[in-house]
Amino acid sequence: MPNSHPAELAELLRRCQVAAALTGAGISVESGIPSFRGVHGLWTRYNPMEYAHIQAFLDNPAKVWGMLRELDELIRQARPNPAHHALATLEKMSKLKGIITQNVDNLHQAAGSKNVIEFHGNARRFVCLRCRRQIDPATLDFSQTPLYCSCGGLIKPDIVFFGEEIPPAANRAAFDLAEACDLMLVIGTSAAVMPANFLPKAAKNHGAVIVEINLEPTELTRRFTDYFLEGSASQILSETVALLK
Ligand code: NAD
């Protein structure tokens, strides 16, 4: 597939009625949070399939909390990059209806995006697995993990581990937006994780044009993508916004 350019994307955004974005870990790499596919960082030491599975967390919370503590530290230090800001600007310009994110890092919200559907939860929220109470992170002592609630239940970041269900409200909102949009931007995701990777297919089946922004082709590219923009999300989205202004 030939590479497309920000000028084409700007034109598509000008012409479409309802644009939506689906984002993945790649959009936050330039904020210092490694993606699963990257060769550096956290995931070379912690195999995601081993550490990010709910059964592993329940079987050995101390081990998995070791990884979660490092992830929490990375996420707390991270700041939105130009790609997050560009999407927030597109929403303010009424050129983007909403973002469905697979990320748990809260960076879209930090950049000012309002309509953010958290498909896999949010690592800045914590929940007790026994009494289901939400727990304010300011009250937690991360040097003493695993963390337990005053009721004795195990505390878990409010993120969707492998083996867990997508929160029903987020799942519904995500598919509603995918089916309503006529342009979907698929940014920084390998589209290898189910069921998030059904979203571009749902959008396409309902007539949307699929635009992918990624450093490399993915499982979607050949079969579903109409326009492929190869390169860094921050560069491509910043250029696109500049052209639209
Ligand atoms: P992934 O790790 O499977 O794939 C990342 C994709 O981003 C790759 O295709 C890569 O080529 C692309 N990419 C990397 N840097 C990029 C850049 N600068 N610009 C554009 N594209 C870039 O990520 P995934 O598909 O999101 O699936 C992994 C799962 O793990 C998801 O559920 C994800 O949310 C979660 N996860 C989240 C975070 C986070 O919250 N930041 C970090 C790691 C993993």
PDB file of C-alpha atoms and ligand atoms in Angstrom:
ATOM      1  CA  MET A   1       0.000   0.000   0.000  1.00  0.00           C
ATOM      2  CA  PRO A   2       1.462   3.418  -0.930  1.00  0.00           C
ATOM      3  CA  ASN A   3       2.145   5.757   1.978  1.00  0.00           C
ATOM      4  CA  SER A   4      -0.230   8.638   2.508  1.00  0.00           C
ATOM      5  CA  HIS A   5       0.650  12.086   3.839  1.00  0.00           C
ATOM      6  CA  PRO A   6      -0.656  14.566   6.418  1.00  0.00           C
ATOM      7  CA  ALA A   7      -2.143  16.703   3.620  1.00  0.00           C
ATOM      8  CA  GLU A   8      -4.376  13.769   2.598  1.00  0.00           C
ATOM      9  CA  LEU A   9      -5.374  13.153   6.205  1.00  0.00           C
ATOM     10  CA  ALA A  10      -6.197  16.857   6.674  1.00  0.00           C
ATOM     11  CA  GLU A  11      -8.429  16.680   3.597  1.00  0.00           C
ATOM     12  CA  LEU A  12     -10.186  13.532   4.873  1.00  0.00           C
ATOM     13  CA  LEU A  13     -10.794  15.242   8.236  1.00  0.00           C
ATOM     14  CA  ARG A  14     -12.195  18.315   6.461  1.00  0.00           C
ATOM     15  CA  ARG A  15     -14.618  16.209   4.432  1.00  0.00           C
ATOM     16  CA  CYS A  16     -15.828  13.625   6.968  1.00  0.00           C
ATOM     17  CA  GLN A  17     -18.913  13.942   9.175  1.00  0.00           C
ATOM     18  CA  VAL A  18     -17.810  11.960  12.256  1.00  0.00           C
ATOM     19  CA  ALA A  19     -14.169  11.096  12.940  1.00  0.00           C
ATOM     20  CA  ALA A  20     -13.053   8.806  15.752  1.00  0.00           C
ATOM     21  CA  ALA A  21      -9.625   7.630  16.893  1.00  0.00           C
ATOM     22  CA  LEU A  22      -8.501   4.277  18.241  1.00  0.00           C
ATOM     23  CA  THR A  23      -5.168   4.581  20.022  1.00  0.00           C
ATOM     24  CA  GLY A  24      -2.678   2.061  21.386  1.00  0.00           C
ATOM     25  CA  ALA A  25       0.557   1.924  23.298  1.00  0.00           C
ATOM     26  CA  GLY A  26       2.544   3.369  20.335  1.00  0.00           C
ATOM     27  CA  ILE A  27       1.078   6.843  20.839  1.00  0.00           C
ATOM     28  CA  SER A  28       2.618   6.982  24.336  1.00  0.00           C
ATOM     29  CA  VAL A  29       6.078   5.633  23.457  1.00  0.00           C
ATOM     30  CA  GLU A  30       7.313   9.200  22.863  1.00  0.00           C
ATOM     31  CA  SER A  31       6.102  10.017  26.393  1.00  0.00           C
ATOM     32  CA  GLY A  32       8.474   7.389  27.753  1.00  0.00           C
ATOM     33  CA  ILE A  33       6.056   4.487  28.282  1.00  0.00           C
ATOM     34  CA  PRO A  34       7.255   1.419  26.359  1.00  0.00           C
ATOM     35  CA  SER A  35       4.805  -0.493  24.163  1.00  0.00           C
ATOM     36  CA  PHE A  36       4.502  -4.277  24.359  1.00  0.00           C
ATOM     37  CA  ARG A  37       6.197  -4.669  20.966  1.00  0.00           C
ATOM     38  CA  GLY A  38       9.122  -2.367  21.717  1.00  0.00           C
ATOM     39  CA  VAL A  39      12.479  -4.008  22.294  1.00  0.00           C
ATOM     40  CA  HIS A  40      13.487  -1.844  25.264  1.00  0.00           C
ATOM     41  CA  GLY A  41      12.274  -1.233  28.769  1.00  0.00           C
ATOM     42  CA  LEU A  42       9.817  -2.790  31.127  1.00  0.00           C
ATOM     43  CA  TRP A  43       8.495  -5.570  28.914  1.00  0.00           C
ATOM     44  CA  THR A  44      11.905  -7.127  28.264  1.00  0.00           C
ATOM     45  CA  ARG A  45      11.997  -7.920  31.984  1.00  0.00           C
ATOM     46  CA  TYR A  46       8.308  -8.712  32.447  1.00  0.00           C
ATOM     47  CA  ASN A  47       6.657 -10.882  29.797  1.00  0.00           C
ATOM     48  CA  PRO A  48       3.190  -9.249  29.409  1.00  0.00           C
ATOM     49  CA  MET A  49       1.467 -12.609  28.878  1.00  0.00           C
ATOM     50  CA  GLU A  50       2.881 -13.754  32.196  1.00  0.00           C
ATOM     51  CA  TYR A  51       2.555 -10.572  34.264  1.00  0.00           C
ATOM     52  CA  ALA A  52      -0.519  -8.949  32.737  1.00  0.00           C
ATOM     53  CA  HIS A  53      -2.823 -11.943  33.161  1.00  0.00           C
ATOM     54  CA  ILE A  54      -5.462 -11.799  35.901  1.00  0.00           C
ATOM     55  CA  GLN A  55      -4.696 -15.356  37.011  1.00  0.00           C
ATOM     56  CA  ALA A  56      -1.037 -14.452  37.553  1.00  0.00           C
ATOM     57  CA  PHE A  57      -2.144 -11.474  39.666  1.00  0.00           C
ATOM     58  CA  LEU A  58      -4.482 -13.600  41.799  1.00  0.00           C
ATOM     59  CA  ASP A  59      -1.977 -16.471  42.135  1.00  0.00           C
ATOM     60  CA  ASN A  60       1.000 -14.317  43.030  1.00  0.00           C
ATOM     61  CA  PRO A  61       0.049 -10.690  43.757  1.00  0.00           C
ATOM     62  CA  ALA A  62       3.463  -9.870  45.253  1.00  0.00           C
ATOM     63  CA  LYS A  63       5.225 -10.833  42.017  1.00  0.00           C
ATOM     64  CA  VAL A  64       2.809  -8.947  39.733  1.00  0.00           C
ATOM     65  CA  TRP A  65       2.754  -5.901  42.030  1.00  0.00           C
ATOM     66  CA  GLY A  66       6.537  -5.678  41.470  1.00  0.00           C
ATOM     67  CA  MET A  67       5.841  -4.973  37.786  1.00  0.00           C
ATOM     68  CA  LEU A  68       2.834  -2.748  38.572  1.00  0.00           C
ATOM     69  CA  ARG A  69       4.934  -0.548  40.842  1.00  0.00           C
ATOM     70  CA  GLU A  70       7.400   0.127  38.014  1.00  0.00           C
ATOM     71  CA  LEU A  71       4.565   0.746  35.553  1.00  0.00           C
ATOM     72  CA  ASP A  72       2.915   3.117  38.024  1.00  0.00           C
ATOM     73  CA  GLU A  73       6.159   5.074  38.400  1.00  0.00           C
ATOM     74  CA  LEU A  74       6.580   5.376  34.596  1.00  0.00           C
ATOM     75  CA  ILE A  75       2.976   6.481  34.124  1.00  0.00           C
ATOM     76  CA  ARG A  76       3.121   9.024  36.943  1.00  0.00           C
ATOM     77  CA  GLN A  77       6.206  10.651  35.411  1.00  0.00           C
ATOM     78  CA  ALA A  78       4.908  10.627  31.820  1.00  0.00           C
ATOM     79  CA  ARG A  79       3.548  13.763  30.178  1.00  0.00           C
ATOM     80  CA  PRO A  80       1.395  13.985  27.027  1.00  0.00           C
ATOM     81  CA  ASN A  81       3.400  14.316  23.807  1.00  0.00           C
ATOM     82  CA  PRO A  82       2.470  16.281  20.651  1.00  0.00           C
ATOM     83  CA  ALA A  83       0.323  13.384  19.377  1.00  0.00           C
ATOM     84  CA  HIS A  84      -1.911  13.485  22.474  1.00  0.00           C
ATOM     85  CA  HIS A  85      -2.110  17.288  22.200  1.00  0.00           C
ATOM     86  CA  ALA A  86      -2.944  17.132  18.481  1.00  0.00           C
ATOM     87  CA  LEU A  87      -5.903  14.818  19.138  1.00  0.00           C
ATOM     88  CA  ALA A  88      -7.139  17.118  21.910  1.00  0.00           C
ATOM     89  CA  THR A  89      -6.891  20.058  19.486  1.00  0.00           C
ATOM     90  CA  LEU A  90      -8.824  18.152  16.807  1.00  0.00           C
ATOM     91  CA  GLU A  91     -11.626  17.564  19.330  1.00  0.00           C
ATOM     92  CA  LYS A  92     -11.666  21.292  20.247  1.00  0.00           C
ATOM     93  CA  MET A  93     -11.848  22.127  16.522  1.00  0.00           C
ATOM     94  CA  SER A  94     -14.850  19.744  16.273  1.00  0.00           C
ATOM     95  CA  LYS A  95     -12.867  17.579  13.862  1.00  0.00           C
ATOM     96  CA  LEU A  96     -12.778  14.557  16.174  1.00  0.00           C
ATOM     97  CA  LYS A  97     -15.798  13.148  17.985  1.00  0.00           C
ATOM     98  CA  GLY A  98     -13.917  10.958  20.455  1.00  0.00           C
ATOM     99  CA  ILE A  99     -11.026   8.662  21.264  1.00  0.00           C
ATOM    100  CA  ILE A 100     -11.221   4.994  22.110  1.00  0.00           C
ATOM    101  CA  THR A 101      -7.971   4.211  23.859  1.00  0.00           C
ATOM    102  CA  GLN A 102      -6.452   0.880  24.765  1.00  0.00           C
ATOM    103  CA  ASN A 103      -3.965   2.783  26.915  1.00  0.00           C
ATOM    104  CA  VAL A 104      -4.248   2.989  30.670  1.00  0.00           C
ATOM    105  CA  ASP A 105      -1.885   5.947  31.119  1.00  0.00           C
ATOM    106  CA  ASN A 106      -4.413   8.818  31.309  1.00  0.00           C
ATOM    107  CA  LEU A 107      -2.350  10.876  28.832  1.00  0.00           C
ATOM    108  CA  HIS A 108      -5.251  11.740  26.495  1.00  0.00           C
ATOM    109  CA  GLN A 109      -7.166  13.190  29.444  1.00  0.00           C
ATOM    110  CA  ALA A 110      -4.010  15.024  30.623  1.00  0.00           C
ATOM    111  CA  ALA A 111      -3.709  16.580  27.157  1.00  0.00           C
ATOM    112  CA  GLY A 112      -7.271  17.911  27.432  1.00  0.00           C
ATOM    113  CA  SER A 113      -9.285  15.377  25.428  1.00  0.00           C
ATOM    114  CA  LYS A 114     -12.813  15.166  26.833  1.00  0.00           C
ATOM    115  CA  ASN A 115     -14.529  12.253  25.114  1.00  0.00           C
ATOM    116  CA  VAL A 116     -12.124   9.430  25.955  1.00  0.00           C
ATOM    117  CA  ILE A 117     -13.440   5.876  26.111  1.00  0.00           C
ATOM    118  CA  GLU A 118     -11.116   3.838  28.339  1.00  0.00           C
ATOM    119  CA  PHE A 119     -11.348   0.400  26.750  1.00  0.00           C
ATOM    120  CA  HIS A 120      -8.797  -1.156  29.111  1.00  0.00           C
ATOM    121  CA  GLY A 121      -9.367   1.003  32.189  1.00  0.00           C
ATOM    122  CA  ASN A 122      -7.051   3.522  33.827  1.00  0.00           C
ATOM    123  CA  ALA A 123      -3.923   2.796  35.858  1.00  0.00           C
ATOM    124  CA  ARG A 124      -4.392   5.965  37.934  1.00  0.00           C
ATOM    125  CA  ARG A 125      -7.485   4.438  39.568  1.00  0.00           C
ATOM    126  CA  PHE A 126      -7.392   1.598  42.096  1.00  0.00           C
ATOM    127  CA  VAL A 127     -10.100  -0.769  43.199  1.00  0.00           C
ATOM    128  CA  CYS A 128     -10.530  -3.355  45.979  1.00  0.00           C
ATOM    129  CA  LEU A 129     -11.318  -6.773  44.532  1.00  0.00           C
ATOM    130  CA  ARG A 130     -13.410  -7.703  47.608  1.00  0.00           C
ATOM    131  CA  CYS A 131     -15.577  -4.662  48.505  1.00  0.00           C
ATOM    132  CA  ARG A 132     -15.215  -3.069  44.976  1.00  0.00           C
ATOM    133  CA  ARG A 133     -14.473   0.321  46.594  1.00  0.00           C
ATOM    134  CA  GLN A 134     -12.428   2.794  44.520  1.00  0.00           C
ATOM    135  CA  ILE A 135      -9.326   3.816  46.428  1.00  0.00           C
ATOM    136  CA  ASP A 136      -7.587   7.186  46.221  1.00  0.00           C
ATOM    137  CA  PRO A 137      -3.946   6.548  45.158  1.00  0.00           C
ATOM    138  CA  ALA A 138      -2.808   9.376  47.475  1.00  0.00           C
ATOM    139  CA  THR A 139      -3.735   7.116  50.416  1.00  0.00           C
ATOM    140  CA  LEU A 140      -1.640   4.161  49.175  1.00  0.00           C
ATOM    141  CA  ASP A 141       1.925   3.340  50.198  1.00  0.00           C
ATOM    142  CA  PHE A 142       3.534   1.855  47.082  1.00  0.00           C
ATOM    143  CA  SER A 143       6.646   0.770  48.998  1.00  0.00           C
ATOM    144  CA  GLN A 144       4.488  -1.894  50.710  1.00  0.00           C
ATOM    145  CA  THR A 145       3.117  -4.122  47.960  1.00  0.00           C
ATOM    146  CA  PRO A 146       0.927  -6.047  47.395  1.00  0.00           C
ATOM    147  CA  LEU A 147      -1.613  -3.488  48.532  1.00  0.00           C
ATOM    148  CA  TYR A 148      -4.632  -4.441  50.643  1.00  0.00           C
ATOM    149  CA  CYS A 149      -7.834  -2.542  51.399  1.00  0.00           C
ATOM    150  CA  SER A 150      -9.002  -1.882  54.983  1.00  0.00           C
ATOM    151  CA  CYS A 151     -11.563  -4.700  54.372  1.00  0.00           C
ATOM    152  CA  GLY A 152      -8.665  -7.096  53.764  1.00  0.00           C
ATOM    153  CA  GLY A 153      -9.281  -7.406  50.001  1.00  0.00           C
ATOM    154  CA  LEU A 154      -6.514  -7.234  47.426  1.00  0.00           C
ATOM    155  CA  ILE A 155      -6.166  -3.883  45.648  1.00  0.00           C
ATOM    156  CA  LYS A 156      -5.732  -3.862  41.879  1.00  0.00           C
ATOM    157  CA  PRO A 157      -5.179  -0.981  39.471  1.00  0.00           C
ATOM    158  CA  ASP A 158      -8.452  -0.435  37.589  1.00  0.00           C
ATOM    159  CA  ILE A 159      -7.024  -1.860  34.372  1.00  0.00           C
ATOM    160  CA  VAL A 160      -8.197  -4.775  32.265  1.00  0.00           C
ATOM    161  CA  PHE A 161      -5.775  -7.669  32.579  1.00  0.00           C
ATOM    162  CA  PHE A 162      -5.610 -10.417  29.968  1.00  0.00           C
ATOM    163  CA  GLY A 163      -8.371 -12.878  30.889  1.00  0.00           C
ATOM    164  CA  GLU A 164     -10.716 -10.114  32.119  1.00  0.00           C
ATOM    165  CA  GLU A 165     -13.826  -8.707  30.487  1.00  0.00           C
ATOM    166  CA  ILE A 166     -13.890  -5.245  28.897  1.00  0.00           C
ATOM    167  CA  PRO A 167     -15.974  -2.920  31.151  1.00  0.00           C
ATOM    168  CA  PRO A 168     -19.449  -3.233  29.574  1.00  0.00           C
ATOM    169  CA  ALA A 169     -20.154   0.531  29.396  1.00  0.00           C
ATOM    170  CA  ALA A 170     -16.817   1.217  27.679  1.00  0.00           C
ATOM    171  CA  ASN A 171     -17.335  -1.709  25.323  1.00  0.00           C
ATOM    172  CA  ARG A 172     -20.771  -0.426  24.299  1.00  0.00           C
ATOM    173  CA  ALA A 173     -19.616   3.183  23.910  1.00  0.00           C
ATOM    174  CA  ALA A 174     -16.601   2.074  21.833  1.00  0.00           C
ATOM    175  CA  PHE A 175     -18.623  -0.035  19.410  1.00  0.00           C
ATOM    176  CA  ASP A 176     -21.307   2.671  19.166  1.00  0.00           C
ATOM    177  CA  LEU A 177     -18.673   5.230  18.185  1.00  0.00           C
ATOM    178  CA  ALA A 178     -16.943   2.808  15.786  1.00  0.00           C
ATOM    179  CA  GLU A 179     -20.230   2.088  14.052  1.00  0.00           C
ATOM    180  CA  ALA A 180     -21.243   5.769  13.909  1.00  0.00           C
ATOM    181  CA  CYS A 181     -18.016   7.219  12.521  1.00  0.00           C
ATOM    182  CA  ASP A 182     -17.239   7.631   8.840  1.00  0.00           C
ATOM    183  CA  LEU A 183     -13.489   8.074   9.464  1.00  0.00           C
ATOM    184  CA  MET A 184     -11.452   6.081  11.954  1.00  0.00           C
ATOM    185  CA  LEU A 185      -7.841   6.948  12.800  1.00  0.00           C
ATOM    186  CA  VAL A 186      -6.021   3.882  14.106  1.00  0.00           C
ATOM    187  CA  ILE A 187      -2.910   5.176  15.829  1.00  0.00           C
ATOM    188  CA  GLY A 188       0.035   3.332  17.386  1.00  0.00           C
ATOM    189  CA  THR A 189      -1.576  -0.055  17.850  1.00  0.00           C
ATOM    190  CA  SER A 190      -0.405  -3.397  16.513  1.00  0.00           C
ATOM    191  CA  ALA A 191      -4.105  -4.386  16.429  1.00  0.00           C
ATOM    192  CA  ALA A 192      -3.137  -7.762  17.861  1.00  0.00           C
ATOM    193  CA  VAL A 193      -5.187  -7.577  21.067  1.00  0.00           C
ATOM    194  CA  MET A 194      -8.809  -8.769  20.990  1.00  0.00           C
ATOM    195  CA  PRO A 195     -11.500  -7.477  21.183  1.00  0.00           C
ATOM    196  CA  ALA A 196     -10.055  -3.966  20.590  1.00  0.00           C
ATOM    197  CA  ASN A 197      -8.912  -5.033  17.151  1.00  0.00           C
ATOM    198  CA  PHE A 198     -12.553  -5.705  16.178  1.00  0.00           C
ATOM    199  CA  LEU A 199     -13.258  -1.958  16.406  1.00  0.00           C
ATOM    200  CA  PRO A 200     -11.662  -0.935  13.082  1.00  0.00           C
ATOM    201  CA  LYS A 201     -13.391  -3.898  11.448  1.00  0.00           C
ATOM    202  CA  ALA A 202     -16.750  -2.794  12.913  1.00  0.00           C
ATOM    203  CA  ALA A 203     -16.122   0.744  11.652  1.00  0.00           C
ATOM    204  CA  LYS A 204     -15.188  -0.509   8.191  1.00  0.00           C
ATOM    205  CA  ASN A 205     -18.272  -2.775   8.025  1.00  0.00           C
ATOM    206  CA  HIS A 206     -20.388   0.308   8.747  1.00  0.00           C
ATOM    207  CA  GLY A 207     -18.812   2.239   5.891  1.00  0.00           C
ATOM    208  CA  ALA A 208     -15.970   4.124   7.604  1.00  0.00           C
ATOM    209  CA  VAL A 209     -12.687   4.959   5.937  1.00  0.00           C
ATOM    210  CA  ILE A 210      -9.766   3.537   7.936  1.00  0.00           C
ATOM    211  CA  VAL A 211      -6.596   5.613   8.311  1.00  0.00           C
ATOM    212  CA  GLU A 212      -3.647   4.016  10.074  1.00  0.00           C
ATOM    213  CA  ILE A 213      -0.700   5.869  11.599  1.00  0.00           C
ATOM    214  CA  ASN A 214       2.124   3.578  12.634  1.00  0.00           C
ATOM    215  CA  LEU A 215       5.875   3.095  12.328  1.00  0.00           C
ATOM    216  CA  GLU A 216       5.201  -0.139  10.440  1.00  0.00           C
ATOM    217  CA  PRO A 217       2.355  -2.052   8.816  1.00  0.00           C
ATOM    218  CA  THR A 218       0.155  -4.119  11.147  1.00  0.00           C
ATOM    219  CA  GLU A 219      -2.321  -6.967  10.918  1.00  0.00           C
ATOM    220  CA  LEU A 220      -4.938  -4.441   9.759  1.00  0.00           C
ATOM    221  CA  THR A 221      -2.958  -2.747   7.031  1.00  0.00           C
ATOM    222  CA  ARG A 222      -3.406  -5.048   4.060  1.00  0.00           C
ATOM    223  CA  ARG A 223      -7.020  -6.072   4.659  1.00  0.00           C
ATOM    224  CA  PHE A 224      -8.714  -3.083   6.277  1.00  0.00           C
ATOM    225  CA  THR A 225      -6.671   0.091   5.950  1.00  0.00           C
ATOM    226  CA  ASP A 226      -7.544   2.622   3.257  1.00  0.00           C
ATOM    227  CA  TYR A 227      -4.766   5.145   4.000  1.00  0.00           C
ATOM    228  CA  PHE A 228      -1.501   4.242   5.719  1.00  0.00           C
ATOM    229  CA  LEU A 229       0.708   7.018   7.140  1.00  0.00           C
ATOM    230  CA  GLU A 230       4.079   5.578   8.084  1.00  0.00           C
ATOM    231  CA  GLY A 231       5.950   7.415  10.818  1.00  0.00           C
ATOM    232  CA  SER A 232       5.748   8.784  14.305  1.00  0.00           C
ATOM    233  CA  ALA A 233       2.277   9.683  15.548  1.00  0.00           C
ATOM    234  CA  SER A 234       3.462  12.961  17.071  1.00  0.00           C
ATOM    235  CA  GLN A 235       5.026  14.195  13.838  1.00  0.00           C
ATOM    236  CA  ILE A 236       2.162  13.131  11.568  1.00  0.00           C
ATOM    237  CA  LEU A 237      -0.630  14.424  13.812  1.00  0.00           C
ATOM    238  CA  SER A 238       1.112  17.743  14.533  1.00  0.00           C
ATOM    239  CA  GLU A 239       1.576  18.345  10.800  1.00  0.00           C
ATOM    240  CA  THR A 240      -2.047  17.425  10.125  1.00  0.00           C
ATOM    241  CA  VAL A 241      -3.352  19.837  12.755  1.00  0.00           C
ATOM    242  CA  ALA A 242      -1.106  22.618  11.452  1.00  0.00           C
ATOM    243  CA  LEU A 243      -2.562  22.111   7.964  1.00  0.00           C
ATOM    244  CA  LEU A 244      -6.120  22.259   9.293  1.00  0.00           C
ATOM    245  CA  LYS A 245      -5.636  25.465  11.266  1.00  0.00           C
TER     246      LYS A 245
HETATM  247  P1  NAD B   1       1.499  -2.787  20.969  1.00  0.00           P
HETATM  248  O1  NAD B   1       2.634  -2.659  21.923  1.00  0.00           O
HETATM  249  O2  NAD B   1       1.039  -4.144  20.603  1.00  0.00           O
HETATM  250  O3  NAD B   1       1.869  -2.051  19.605  1.00  0.00           O
HETATM  251  C1  NAD B   1       2.354  -0.740  19.560  1.00  0.00           C
HETATM  252  C2  NAD B   1       2.281  -0.258  18.124  1.00  0.00           C
HETATM  253  O4  NAD B   1       2.658   1.105  18.097  1.00  0.00           O
HETATM  254  C3  NAD B   1       3.213  -1.010  17.172  1.00  0.00           C
HETATM  255  O5  NAD B   1       2.492  -1.366  16.008  1.00  0.00           O
HETATM  256  C4  NAD B   1       4.304   0.033  16.852  1.00  0.00           C
HETATM  257  O6  NAD B   1       4.811  -0.105  15.544  1.00  0.00           O
HETATM  258  C5  NAD B   1       3.538   1.332  17.018  1.00  0.00           C
HETATM  259  N1  NAD B   1       4.362   2.492  17.411  1.00  0.00           N
HETATM  260  C6  NAD B   1       5.391   2.534  18.291  1.00  0.00           C
HETATM  261  N2  NAD B   1       5.850   3.793  18.418  1.00  0.00           N
HETATM  262  C7  NAD B   1       5.090   4.563  17.609  1.00  0.00           C
HETATM  263  C8  NAD B   1       5.062   5.950  17.311  1.00  0.00           C
HETATM  264  N3  NAD B   1       5.919   6.817  17.862  1.00  0.00           N
HETATM  265  N4  NAD B   1       4.138   6.407  16.427  1.00  0.00           N
HETATM  266  C9  NAD B   1       3.252   5.552  15.840  1.00  0.00           C
HETATM  267  N5  NAD B   1       3.236   4.227  16.086  1.00  0.00           N
HETATM  268  C10 NAD B   1       4.127   3.745  16.962  1.00  0.00           C
HETATM  269  O7  NAD B   1       0.341  -1.899  21.581  1.00  0.00           O
HETATM  270  P2  NAD B   1      -1.239  -2.122  21.547  1.00  0.00           P
HETATM  271  O8  NAD B   1      -1.666  -2.503  20.189  1.00  0.00           O
HETATM  272  O9  NAD B   1      -1.804  -0.927  22.188  1.00  0.00           O
HETATM  273  O10 NAD B   1      -1.501  -3.418  22.459  1.00  0.00           O
HETATM  274  C11 NAD B   1      -0.867  -3.596  23.703  1.00  0.00           C
HETATM  275  C12 NAD B   1      -1.797  -3.656  24.912  1.00  0.00           C
HETATM  276  O11 NAD B   1      -1.096  -3.262  26.098  1.00  0.00           O
HETATM  277  C13 NAD B   1      -2.919  -2.666  24.844  1.00  0.00           C
HETATM  278  O12 NAD B   1      -3.957  -3.097  25.627  1.00  0.00           O
HETATM  279  C14 NAD B   1      -2.280  -1.439  25.465  1.00  0.00           C
HETATM  280  O13 NAD B   1      -3.153  -0.505  25.919  1.00  0.00           O
HETATM  281  C15 NAD B   1      -1.503  -2.039  26.625  1.00  0.00           C
HETATM  282  N6  NAD B   1      -0.352  -1.168  26.931  1.00  0.00           N
HETATM  283  C16 NAD B   1      -0.641   0.120  27.300  1.00  0.00           C
HETATM  284  C17 NAD B   1       0.378   1.013  27.548  1.00  0.00           C
HETATM  285  C18 NAD B   1      -0.005   2.433  27.937  1.00  0.00           C
HETATM  286  O14 NAD B   1      -1.042   2.642  28.585  1.00  0.00           O
HETATM  287  N7  NAD B   1       0.780   3.431  27.522  1.00  0.00           N
HETATM  288  C19 NAD B   1       1.708   0.613  27.406  1.00  0.00           C
HETATM  289  C20 NAD B   1       1.982  -0.730  27.049  1.00  0.00           C
HETATM  290  C21 NAD B   1       0.923  -1.610  26.796  1.00  0.00           C
END
